[in-house]
Amino acid sequence: MAEKKATRSAAAKATTKAAVKKAPAAAKKHEIFVDALNAGFRAGDVYEALHAADEAKTVEELVKLTGKTEVEVLLGIGWLLKEGKLKGDNGKVVLA
């Protein structure tokens, strides 16, 4: 009975190791620290991108322009909306 238990345990460990090795590298999470400093920097990134473009942009367009994640862009947009620096324009944001 002890042999069967040891064999099952070894098989379970091997299966777990194989599953870990097969896990895609893209599954890593990108951590975002939400604090006033980071929100202010993301707001600056969004503001600069909109200023340079001189036209309304979607969130997806801002992600490409800034090189930031969607969450970071939304964090910046939220900051700028609160300050009254942006306004919505048919699914896009534009400097107010």
Short mmCIF file of C-alpha atoms in Angstrom, two decimals:
data_model
loop_
_atom_site.label_atom_id
_atom_site.label_comp_id
_atom_site.label_asym_id
_atom_site.label_seq_id
_atom_site.Cartn_x
_atom_site.Cartn_y
_atom_site.Cartn_z
CA MET A 1 0.00 0.00 0.00
CA ALA A 2 2.88 2.36 0.80
CA GLU A 3 4.32 1.73 -2.67
CA LYS A 4 1.05 2.73 -4.37
CA LYS A 5 0.89 5.93 -2.32
CA ALA A 6 4.50 6.81 -3.18
CA THR A 7 3.87 6.11 -6.88
CA ARG A 8 0.75 8.29 -6.91
CA SER A 9 2.60 11.09 -5.16
CA ALA A 10 5.49 10.92 -7.64
CA ALA A 11 3.06 10.90 -10.57
CA ALA A 12 1.20 13.91 -9.17
CA LYS A 13 4.45 15.85 -8.75
CA ALA A 14 5.54 14.99 -12.30
CA THR A 15 2.19 16.13 -13.67
CA THR A 16 2.39 19.39 -11.74
CA LYS A 17 5.92 20.08 -12.96
CA ALA A 18 4.88 19.38 -16.56
CA ALA A 19 1.93 21.75 -16.23
CA VAL A 20 4.17 24.50 -14.89
CA LYS A 21 6.63 24.07 -17.75
CA LYS A 22 3.83 24.29 -20.33
CA ALA A 23 2.33 27.47 -18.87
CA PRO A 24 2.63 30.28 -21.41
CA ALA A 25 4.98 33.14 -20.63
CA ALA A 26 2.24 35.61 -21.62
CA ALA A 27 0.26 34.60 -18.54
CA LYS A 28 2.40 36.89 -16.37
CA LYS A 29 0.43 39.75 -14.88
CA HIS A 30 1.54 43.32 -15.30
CA GLU A 31 1.28 44.96 -11.91
CA ILE A 32 0.13 48.55 -11.72
CA PHE A 33 0.61 50.53 -8.56
CA VAL A 34 -2.35 52.82 -8.11
CA ASP A 35 -1.22 55.83 -6.17
CA ALA A 36 -1.25 59.57 -6.76
CA LEU A 37 2.26 59.63 -8.21
CA ASN A 38 1.62 56.89 -10.77
CA ALA A 39 -1.79 58.31 -11.70
CA GLY A 40 -0.21 61.71 -12.24
CA PHE A 41 2.49 60.27 -14.51
CA ARG A 42 -0.09 58.34 -16.55
CA ALA A 43 -2.18 61.52 -16.82
CA GLY A 44 0.89 63.30 -18.17
CA ASP A 45 1.45 60.55 -20.74
CA VAL A 46 -2.16 60.76 -21.92
CA TYR A 47 -2.17 64.56 -21.96
CA GLU A 48 1.04 64.71 -24.02
CA ALA A 49 -0.29 62.18 -26.52
CA LEU A 50 -3.55 64.08 -26.97
CA HIS A 51 -1.72 67.41 -27.23
CA ALA A 52 0.65 66.04 -29.89
CA ALA A 53 -2.22 64.46 -31.86
CA ASP A 54 -4.36 67.63 -31.61
CA GLU A 55 -7.52 65.54 -32.10
CA ALA A 56 -9.83 63.20 -30.21
CA LYS A 57 -8.51 59.68 -29.62
CA THR A 58 -10.00 56.39 -28.42
CA VAL A 59 -8.54 54.48 -25.50
CA GLU A 60 -7.08 51.95 -27.96
CA GLU A 61 -5.39 54.73 -29.93
CA LEU A 62 -3.98 56.21 -26.73
CA VAL A 63 -2.58 52.80 -25.72
CA LYS A 64 -0.67 52.70 -29.00
CA LEU A 65 0.47 56.32 -28.78
CA THR A 66 1.67 56.15 -25.19
CA GLY A 67 3.00 52.60 -25.10
CA LYS A 68 1.15 52.09 -21.81
CA THR A 69 -1.38 49.42 -20.91
CA GLU A 70 -5.10 50.04 -21.23
CA VAL A 71 -5.42 50.18 -17.44
CA GLU A 72 -2.65 52.80 -17.21
CA VAL A 73 -4.28 54.90 -19.94
CA LEU A 74 -7.65 54.68 -18.17
CA LEU A 75 -5.98 55.71 -14.92
CA GLY A 76 -4.57 58.79 -16.65
CA ILE A 77 -7.88 59.58 -18.34
CA GLY A 78 -9.66 59.39 -14.99
CA TRP A 79 -7.21 61.84 -13.45
CA LEU A 80 -7.59 64.29 -16.36
CA LEU A 81 -11.38 64.00 -16.37
CA LYS A 82 -11.47 64.78 -12.66
CA GLU A 83 -9.33 67.87 -13.26
CA GLY A 84 -11.59 68.99 -16.11
CA LYS A 85 -8.79 68.73 -18.68
CA LEU A 86 -10.61 66.21 -20.93
CA LYS A 87 -14.05 65.79 -22.33
CA GLY A 88 -15.76 62.89 -24.08
CA ASP A 89 -16.48 63.09 -27.79
CA ASN A 90 -18.40 60.13 -29.33
CA GLY A 91 -16.40 57.36 -27.64
CA LYS A 92 -13.17 59.35 -27.78
CA VAL A 93 -11.50 61.78 -25.42
CA VAL A 94 -10.22 65.22 -26.34
CA LEU A 95 -8.52 68.00 -24.44
CA ALA A 96 -11.03 70.39 -22.93
#
